[in-house]
Every structure is written in C-alpha cells, then in structure tokens.
GROMACS .gro file of C-alpha atoms in nm:
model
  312
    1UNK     CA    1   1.526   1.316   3.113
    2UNK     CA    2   1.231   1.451   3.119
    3UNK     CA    3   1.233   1.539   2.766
    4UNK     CA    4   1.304   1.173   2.673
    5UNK     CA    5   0.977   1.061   2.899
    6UNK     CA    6   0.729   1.287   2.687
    7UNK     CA    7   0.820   1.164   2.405
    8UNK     CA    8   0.832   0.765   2.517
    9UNK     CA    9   0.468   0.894   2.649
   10UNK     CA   10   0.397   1.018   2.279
   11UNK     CA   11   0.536   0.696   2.114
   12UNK     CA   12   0.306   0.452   2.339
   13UNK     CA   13  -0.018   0.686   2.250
   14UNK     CA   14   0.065   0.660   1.898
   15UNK     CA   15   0.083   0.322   1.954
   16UNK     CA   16  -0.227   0.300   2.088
   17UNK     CA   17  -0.429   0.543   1.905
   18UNK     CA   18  -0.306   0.297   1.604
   19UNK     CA   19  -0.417  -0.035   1.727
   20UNK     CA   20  -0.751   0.143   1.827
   21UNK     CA   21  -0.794   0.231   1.488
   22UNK     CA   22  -0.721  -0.077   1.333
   23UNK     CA   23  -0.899  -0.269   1.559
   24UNK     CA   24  -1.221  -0.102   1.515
   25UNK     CA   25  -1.166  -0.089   1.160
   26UNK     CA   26  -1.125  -0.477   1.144
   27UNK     CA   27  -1.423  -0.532   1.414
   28UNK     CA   28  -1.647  -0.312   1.123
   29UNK     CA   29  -1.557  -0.551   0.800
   30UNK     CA   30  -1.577  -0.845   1.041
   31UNK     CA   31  -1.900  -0.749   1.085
   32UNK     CA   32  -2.017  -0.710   0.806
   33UNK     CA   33  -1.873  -1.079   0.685
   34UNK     CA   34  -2.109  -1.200   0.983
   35UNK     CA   35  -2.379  -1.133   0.749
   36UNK     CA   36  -2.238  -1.424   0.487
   37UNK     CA   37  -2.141  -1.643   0.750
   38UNK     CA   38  -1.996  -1.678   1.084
   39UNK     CA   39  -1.720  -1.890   1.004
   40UNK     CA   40  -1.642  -1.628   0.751
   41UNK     CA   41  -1.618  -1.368   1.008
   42UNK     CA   42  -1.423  -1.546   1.207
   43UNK     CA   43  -1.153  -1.659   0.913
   44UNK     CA   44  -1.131  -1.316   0.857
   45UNK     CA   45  -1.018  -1.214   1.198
   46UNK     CA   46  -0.781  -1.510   1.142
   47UNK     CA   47  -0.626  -1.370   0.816
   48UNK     CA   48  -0.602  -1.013   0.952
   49UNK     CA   49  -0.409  -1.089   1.300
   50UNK     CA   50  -0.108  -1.272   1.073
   51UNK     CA   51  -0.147  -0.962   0.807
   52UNK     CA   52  -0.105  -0.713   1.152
   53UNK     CA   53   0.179  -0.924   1.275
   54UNK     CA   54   0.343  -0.925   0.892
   55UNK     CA   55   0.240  -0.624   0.841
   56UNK     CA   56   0.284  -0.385   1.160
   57UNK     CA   57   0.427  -0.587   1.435
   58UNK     CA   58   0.725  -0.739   1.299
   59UNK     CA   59   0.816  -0.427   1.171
   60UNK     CA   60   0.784  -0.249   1.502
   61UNK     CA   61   0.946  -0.507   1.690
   62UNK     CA   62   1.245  -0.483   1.426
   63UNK     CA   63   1.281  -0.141   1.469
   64UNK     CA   64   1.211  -0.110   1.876
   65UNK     CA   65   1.497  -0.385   1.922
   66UNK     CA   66   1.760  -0.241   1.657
   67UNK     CA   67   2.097  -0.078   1.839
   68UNK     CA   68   2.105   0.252   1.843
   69UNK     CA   69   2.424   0.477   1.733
   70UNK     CA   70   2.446   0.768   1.921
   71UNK     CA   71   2.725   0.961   2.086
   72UNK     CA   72   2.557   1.260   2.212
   73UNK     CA   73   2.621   1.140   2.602
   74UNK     CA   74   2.961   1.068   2.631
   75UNK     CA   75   3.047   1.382   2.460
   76UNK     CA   76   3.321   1.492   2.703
   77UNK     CA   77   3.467   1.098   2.712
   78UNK     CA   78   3.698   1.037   2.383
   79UNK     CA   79   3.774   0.728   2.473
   80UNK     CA   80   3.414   0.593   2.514
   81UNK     CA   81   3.320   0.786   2.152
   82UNK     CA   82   3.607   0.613   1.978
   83UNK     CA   83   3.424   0.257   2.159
   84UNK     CA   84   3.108   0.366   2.008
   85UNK     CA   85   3.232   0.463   1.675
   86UNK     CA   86   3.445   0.103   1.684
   87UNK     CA   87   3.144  -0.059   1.736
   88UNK     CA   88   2.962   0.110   1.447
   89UNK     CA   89   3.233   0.018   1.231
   90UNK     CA   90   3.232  -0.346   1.324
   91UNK     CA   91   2.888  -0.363   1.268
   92UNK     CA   92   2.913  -0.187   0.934
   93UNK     CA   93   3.137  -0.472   0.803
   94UNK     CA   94   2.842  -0.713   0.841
   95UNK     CA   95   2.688  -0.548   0.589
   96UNK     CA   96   2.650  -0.635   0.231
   97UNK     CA   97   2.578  -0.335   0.073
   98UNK     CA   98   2.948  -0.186   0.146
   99UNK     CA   99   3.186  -0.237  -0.138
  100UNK     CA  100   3.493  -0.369  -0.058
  101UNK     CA  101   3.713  -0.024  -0.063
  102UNK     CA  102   3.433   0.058   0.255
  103UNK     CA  103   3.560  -0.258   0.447
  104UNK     CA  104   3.931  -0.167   0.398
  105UNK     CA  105   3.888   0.126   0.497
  106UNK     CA  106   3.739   0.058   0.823
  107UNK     CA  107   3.943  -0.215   0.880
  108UNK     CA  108   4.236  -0.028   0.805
  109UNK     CA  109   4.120   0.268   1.086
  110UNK     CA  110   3.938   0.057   1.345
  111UNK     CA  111   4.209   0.190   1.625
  112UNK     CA  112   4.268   0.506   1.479
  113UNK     CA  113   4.107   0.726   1.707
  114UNK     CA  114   4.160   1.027   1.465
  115UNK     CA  115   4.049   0.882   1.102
  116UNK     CA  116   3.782   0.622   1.224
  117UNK     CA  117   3.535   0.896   1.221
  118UNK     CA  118   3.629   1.039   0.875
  119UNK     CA  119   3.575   0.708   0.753
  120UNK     CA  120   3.227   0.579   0.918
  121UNK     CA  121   3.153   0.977   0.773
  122UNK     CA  122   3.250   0.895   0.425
  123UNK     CA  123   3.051   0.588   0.437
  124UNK     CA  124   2.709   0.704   0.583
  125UNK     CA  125   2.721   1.039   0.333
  126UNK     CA  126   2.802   0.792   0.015
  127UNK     CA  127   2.750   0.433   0.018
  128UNK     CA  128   2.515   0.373   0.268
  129UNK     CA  129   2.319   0.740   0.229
  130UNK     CA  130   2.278   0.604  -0.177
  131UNK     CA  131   2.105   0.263  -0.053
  132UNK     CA  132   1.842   0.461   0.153
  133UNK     CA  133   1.793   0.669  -0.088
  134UNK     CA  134   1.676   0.399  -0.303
  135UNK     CA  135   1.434   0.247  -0.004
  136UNK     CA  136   1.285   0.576   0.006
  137UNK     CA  137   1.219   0.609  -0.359
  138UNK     CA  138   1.097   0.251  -0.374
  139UNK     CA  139   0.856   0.278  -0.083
  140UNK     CA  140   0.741   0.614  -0.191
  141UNK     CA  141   0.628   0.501  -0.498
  142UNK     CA  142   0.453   0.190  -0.400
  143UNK     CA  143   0.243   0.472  -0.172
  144UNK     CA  144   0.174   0.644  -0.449
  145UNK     CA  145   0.029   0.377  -0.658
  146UNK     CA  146  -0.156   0.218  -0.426
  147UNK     CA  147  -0.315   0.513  -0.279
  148UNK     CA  148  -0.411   0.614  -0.593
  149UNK     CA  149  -0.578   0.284  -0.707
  150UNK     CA  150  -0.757   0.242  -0.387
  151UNK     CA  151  -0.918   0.535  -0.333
  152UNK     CA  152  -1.052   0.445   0.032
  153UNK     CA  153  -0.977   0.628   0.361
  154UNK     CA  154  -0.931   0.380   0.568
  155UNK     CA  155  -0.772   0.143   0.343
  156UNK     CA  156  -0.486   0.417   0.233
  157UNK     CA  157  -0.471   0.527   0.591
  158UNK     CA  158  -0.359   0.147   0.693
  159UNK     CA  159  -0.158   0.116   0.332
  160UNK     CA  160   0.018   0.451   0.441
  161UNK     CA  161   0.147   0.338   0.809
  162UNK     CA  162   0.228  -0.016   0.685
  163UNK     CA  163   0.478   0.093   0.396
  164UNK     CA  164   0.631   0.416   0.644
  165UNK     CA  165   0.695   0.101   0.904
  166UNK     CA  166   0.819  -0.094   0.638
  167UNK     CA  167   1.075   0.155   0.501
  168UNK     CA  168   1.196   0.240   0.848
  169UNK     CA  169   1.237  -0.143   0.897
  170UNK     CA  170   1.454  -0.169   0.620
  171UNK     CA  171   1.654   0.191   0.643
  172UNK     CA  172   1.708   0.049   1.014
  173UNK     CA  173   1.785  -0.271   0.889
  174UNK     CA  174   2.034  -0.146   0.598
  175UNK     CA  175   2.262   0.066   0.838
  176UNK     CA  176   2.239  -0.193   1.129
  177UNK     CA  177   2.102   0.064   1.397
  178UNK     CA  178   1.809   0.323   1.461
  179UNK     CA  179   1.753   0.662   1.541
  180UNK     CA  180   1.731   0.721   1.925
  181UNK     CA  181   1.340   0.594   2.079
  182UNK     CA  182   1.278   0.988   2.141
  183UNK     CA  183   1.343   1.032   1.775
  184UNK     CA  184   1.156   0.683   1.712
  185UNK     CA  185   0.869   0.869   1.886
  186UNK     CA  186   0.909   1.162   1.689
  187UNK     CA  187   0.875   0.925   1.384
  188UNK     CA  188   0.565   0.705   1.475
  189UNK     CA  189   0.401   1.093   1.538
  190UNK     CA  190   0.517   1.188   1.172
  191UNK     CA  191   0.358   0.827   1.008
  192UNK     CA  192   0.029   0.867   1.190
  193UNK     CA  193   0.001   1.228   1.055
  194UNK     CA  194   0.059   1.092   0.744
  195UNK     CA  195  -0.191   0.841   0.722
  196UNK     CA  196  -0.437   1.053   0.842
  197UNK     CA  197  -0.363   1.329   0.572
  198UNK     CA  198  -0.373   0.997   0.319
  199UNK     CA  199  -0.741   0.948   0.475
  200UNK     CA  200  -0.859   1.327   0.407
  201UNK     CA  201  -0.729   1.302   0.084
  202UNK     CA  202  -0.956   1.085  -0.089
  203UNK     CA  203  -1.242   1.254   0.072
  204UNK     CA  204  -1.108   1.608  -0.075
  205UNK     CA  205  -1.193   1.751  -0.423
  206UNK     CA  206  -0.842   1.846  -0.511
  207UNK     CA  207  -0.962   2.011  -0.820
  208UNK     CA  208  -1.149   2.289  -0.624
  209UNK     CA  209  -0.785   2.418  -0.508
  210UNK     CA  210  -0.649   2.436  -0.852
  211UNK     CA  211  -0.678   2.754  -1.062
  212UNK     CA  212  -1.045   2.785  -1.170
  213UNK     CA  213  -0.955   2.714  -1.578
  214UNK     CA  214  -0.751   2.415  -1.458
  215UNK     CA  215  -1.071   2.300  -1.237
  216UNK     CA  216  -1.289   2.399  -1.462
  217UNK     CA  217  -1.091   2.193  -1.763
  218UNK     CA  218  -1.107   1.846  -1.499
  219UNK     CA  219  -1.486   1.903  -1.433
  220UNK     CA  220  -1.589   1.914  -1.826
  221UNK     CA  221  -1.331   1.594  -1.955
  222UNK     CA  222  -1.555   1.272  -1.840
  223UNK     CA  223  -1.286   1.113  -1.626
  224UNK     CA  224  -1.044   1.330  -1.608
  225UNK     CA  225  -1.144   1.494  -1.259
  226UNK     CA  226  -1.129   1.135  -1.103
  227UNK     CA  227  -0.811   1.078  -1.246
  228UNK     CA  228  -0.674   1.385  -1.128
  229UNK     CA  229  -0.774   1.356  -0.783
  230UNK     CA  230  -0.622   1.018  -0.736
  231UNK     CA  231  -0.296   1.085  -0.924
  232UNK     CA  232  -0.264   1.428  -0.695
  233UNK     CA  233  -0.360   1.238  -0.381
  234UNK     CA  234  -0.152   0.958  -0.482
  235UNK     CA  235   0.133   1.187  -0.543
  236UNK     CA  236   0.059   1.355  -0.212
  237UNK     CA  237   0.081   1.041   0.017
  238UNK     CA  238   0.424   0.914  -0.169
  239UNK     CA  239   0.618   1.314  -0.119
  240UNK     CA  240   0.451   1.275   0.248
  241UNK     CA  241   0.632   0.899   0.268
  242UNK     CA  242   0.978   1.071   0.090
  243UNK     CA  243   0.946   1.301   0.383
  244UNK     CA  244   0.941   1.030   0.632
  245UNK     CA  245   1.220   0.873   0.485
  246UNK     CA  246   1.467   1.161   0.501
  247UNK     CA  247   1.369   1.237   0.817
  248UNK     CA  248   1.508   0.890   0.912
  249UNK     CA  249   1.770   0.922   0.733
  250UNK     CA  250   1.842   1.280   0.931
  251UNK     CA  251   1.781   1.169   1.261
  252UNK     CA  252   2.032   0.904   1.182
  253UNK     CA  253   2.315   1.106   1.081
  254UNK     CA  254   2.248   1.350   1.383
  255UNK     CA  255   2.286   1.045   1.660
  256UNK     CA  256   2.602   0.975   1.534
  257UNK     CA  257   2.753   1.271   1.503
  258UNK     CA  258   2.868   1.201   1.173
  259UNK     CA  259   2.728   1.520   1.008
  260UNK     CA  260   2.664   1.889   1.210
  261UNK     CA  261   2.301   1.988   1.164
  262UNK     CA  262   2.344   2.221   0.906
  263UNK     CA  263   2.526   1.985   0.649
  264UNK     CA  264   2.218   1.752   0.720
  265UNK     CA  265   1.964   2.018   0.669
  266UNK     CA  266   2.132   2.113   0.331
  267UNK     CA  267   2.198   1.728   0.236
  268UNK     CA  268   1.769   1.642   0.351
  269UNK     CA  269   1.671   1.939   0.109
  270UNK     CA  270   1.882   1.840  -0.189
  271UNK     CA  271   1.801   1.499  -0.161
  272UNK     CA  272   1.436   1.530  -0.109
  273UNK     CA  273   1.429   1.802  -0.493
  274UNK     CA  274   1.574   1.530  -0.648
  275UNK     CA  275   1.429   1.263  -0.551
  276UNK     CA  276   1.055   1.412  -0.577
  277UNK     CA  277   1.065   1.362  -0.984
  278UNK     CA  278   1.183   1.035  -1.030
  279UNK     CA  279   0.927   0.927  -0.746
  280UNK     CA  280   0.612   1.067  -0.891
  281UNK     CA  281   0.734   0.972  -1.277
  282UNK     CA  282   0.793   0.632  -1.137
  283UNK     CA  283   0.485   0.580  -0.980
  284UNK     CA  284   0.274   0.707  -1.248
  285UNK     CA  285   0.426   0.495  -1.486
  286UNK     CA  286   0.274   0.240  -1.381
  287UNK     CA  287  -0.056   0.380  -1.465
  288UNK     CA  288  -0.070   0.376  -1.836
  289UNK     CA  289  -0.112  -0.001  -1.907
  290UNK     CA  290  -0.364  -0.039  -1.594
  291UNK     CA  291  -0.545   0.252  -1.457
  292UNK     CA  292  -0.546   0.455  -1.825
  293UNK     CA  293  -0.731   0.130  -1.979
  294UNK     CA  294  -1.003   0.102  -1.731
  295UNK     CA  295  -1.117   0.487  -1.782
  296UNK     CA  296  -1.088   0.519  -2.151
  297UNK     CA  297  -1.289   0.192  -2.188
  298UNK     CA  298  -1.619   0.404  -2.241
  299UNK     CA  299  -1.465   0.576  -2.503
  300UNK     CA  300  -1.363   0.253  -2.688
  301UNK     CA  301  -1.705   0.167  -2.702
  302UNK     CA  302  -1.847   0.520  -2.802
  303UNK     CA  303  -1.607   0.468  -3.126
  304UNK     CA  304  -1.679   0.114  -3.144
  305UNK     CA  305  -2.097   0.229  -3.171
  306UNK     CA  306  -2.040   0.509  -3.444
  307UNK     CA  307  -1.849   0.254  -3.633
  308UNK     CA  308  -2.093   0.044  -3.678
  309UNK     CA  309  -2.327   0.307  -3.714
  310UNK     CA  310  -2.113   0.457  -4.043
  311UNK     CA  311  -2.097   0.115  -4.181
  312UNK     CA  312  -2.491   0.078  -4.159
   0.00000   0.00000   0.00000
C-alpha cells in the first residue's frame, strides 16, 4: 500500500510540474501577443485552453478512467481470476480489430476455466500486440518529424508529451483497459523525462559527440551540420517515444498475467530492434520533398548565378 501511495504522489507531481510548465509557457507567448493587441492576447488564451483540453486533457481523462486488467490480487482465488479473465474476454469482443477466428475463440472458452487464459494469451501476443505495434511506429514517427522541423525547446517539449499521451490513449483505447495507476505513474514519469530530453536536444550540438572526422565533415558542408542535428535529435525523441510505447505495452501484459516477466523482457527487446528501422526510415522520408528543398535552395541559386555568368 504504501508502495501504491508514492507513486499516486509521483503521478499528481508530474501532473503538476506539467501544467506549471505549460501554463507559464502560454502566460510568456500571451504576453508577448499583448504587444499587437489585447484582444489578441486574449484569443490566444482562448485557442490554447481547447488545444490543452484536445490535446492533454482528454487524453488523460481517457486514460485515468479506462478499466484496468490486472490479476495480481486475487492470486490465491481461481475463481475470482477466471471472473477477471471472463471479463477481459467480453470486453475483447467489442473490439474491432480482432478477426473473427479471435471472437470464436473466446466465445468458444468463455467458461473454460483452463483454456480461457491460453486464448486471451494468444490474442494479446498476436493480434492485438501487432495493432500496438503499429500505434507505436505511427506516433514515433510523427515525433520524429516534428521535432525535427521545429527545432524549439519548448515547442518539442509540449509536441513530445502530447503525442506520448496520445499513443497511450489509443494503446489504452485499442485493448479496452490500462496498465495499473502505479504503473500509469510510472508512465507520466517516463513522458516528462522525455520531453525534457526533447528540450535539451535542440539546445545540444550533436555533432561535437560524433567522431572528430564525422564532426569535422558536418562543420565544413554549409547545411549539413543543421541538418544533422535535427535529423539526430529528431531521431532521438521518436526511439525515446518507441520506448514509451513498449513500456505500455509491457506493463500491460504484466497486469494480466498473460506473459511471465521474462517472455516480456525478451518480446520488449525484439520488438523495440525491429521496430527502430522502419521508424527512423519512415520518418525521414518525409524529409526529402520538404525539409531537403528548403536547404539546398542556396545552392540552386549559386548554379543558377554561374549560369548566367557562362552565358555572358
């Protein structure tokens, strides 16, 4: 018990140490907007208490008032498990990501004390485990990209903890339940971490901790040292978010029982080498057509110049 009361304790100060920073961060650009007009200011506040609801709140209050699925206290009572994992399973039919072998299945075993298990086990590790997967990738690169376009502290920072709350949202809202509010706590610890690491990043010459040809190669290429930085910080944040995700994902499996810790340790690790590749290859494809125009503009114009200059 007391265990589970530190962490609620650490869960409400993230909380808090959130809102304070988003607050003041809002209260600063407000201020600033003061300085057009006051009506400006005051729109703005407007326009950024329905983005924090949209953005932050709803999210939160998706998660905080999700069932949970865990067994771990009624260990000794089969009867209550079997309720639990009944439950689960009824739940689990709701959903439309389950093919209709899954819903058979559990239909089939709903009072079979012995297989019911097997089943929700066969599920979570293939079906459902495939669809987060996919949130995680998705969410990790969109952290990626727009971490690396922006290039701001505080406006990563906030990008960071709005997409983490917005993939837990969504893992929570794919399998129908979320991880115990201790491990919720543990979570909200893990996404402000994040975001703060997504803040230092941009403030960080990246290039100084590469080997000194590499740096050395970045610092002479006009452009290339400012790419670098925000493709490795990009890449950074969206590995940080894949973390995140899999942790979820983990914390998950280990309510329910579903998996023993070491078949989730192994399963997290795979997951998280294979997924790494497709994530940062996905997210910077989408730099080519965008980002890669914008820098090599200067050099369009350099040729442009000497082509005139031969024709002359």
């Amino acid at each position: 018990m007391e265990n589970k009361r530190f962490w609620y304790l650490i869960g409400i100060g993230v909380i808090i140490v959130f809102l304070f920073i988003l607050v003041s961060n809002i209260i600063s650009v407000g201020e600033r907007l003061r300085g057009i007009h006051q009506y400006v200011e005051y729109g703005f506040y407007g326009l950024s208490g329905i983005l924090v609801y949209f953005l932050f709140l709803n999210p939160v209050r998706v998660i905080v008032f999700a069932p949970t699925f865990s067994v771990s206290h009624i260990l000794e009572d089969e009867h209550k498990r079997h309720g639990v994992y009944k439950a689960a399973a009824k739940k689990l039919l709701e959903n439309p990501v389950l093919t209709e072998d899954d819903k058979e299945r559990l239909r089939a075993n709903l009072n079979n004390k012995d297989n019911l298990k097997n089943e929700l086990t066969t599920i979570f590790s293939t079906t459902i485990k495939d669809e987060i997967n996919k949130v995680i990738v998705k969410n990790s690169k969109t952290v990626l990209v727009s971490t690396a376009l922006s290039q701001n502290g505080n406006l990563d920072m906030l990008s960071v903890i709005g997409i983490n709350l917005k993939m837990i949202r969504e893992i929570t809202e794919l399998t129908g339940f979320r991880p115990t509010t201790p491990k919720l706590a543990k979570l909200s610890l893990n996404v402000l971490s994040t975001a703060i690491i997504a803040e230092g990043l941009d403030d960080a010459e990246i290039s100084e901790l590469l080997p000194n040809k590499i740096s050395e190669t970045l610092t002479d290429i006009p452009f290339v040292k400012t790419i670098s930085n925000s493709l490795i910080s990009g890449s950074a944040n969206g590995l940080l978010t894949c973390r995140i995700g899999i942790v979820t994902q983990k914390y998950l499996f280990l309510d329910n029982e579903l998996l023993d810790k070491k078949a989730i340790r192994r399963m997290a690790v795979k997951e998280s080498v294979k997924m790494m590749p497709g994530i940062i290859a996905g997210g910077l494809a989408a730099f080519p057509k965008g980002v890669a125009s914008i820098f090599t503009k200067p050099f369009k114009k350099k040729n442009k110049g000497e082509k005139i200059g031969q024709e002359e």
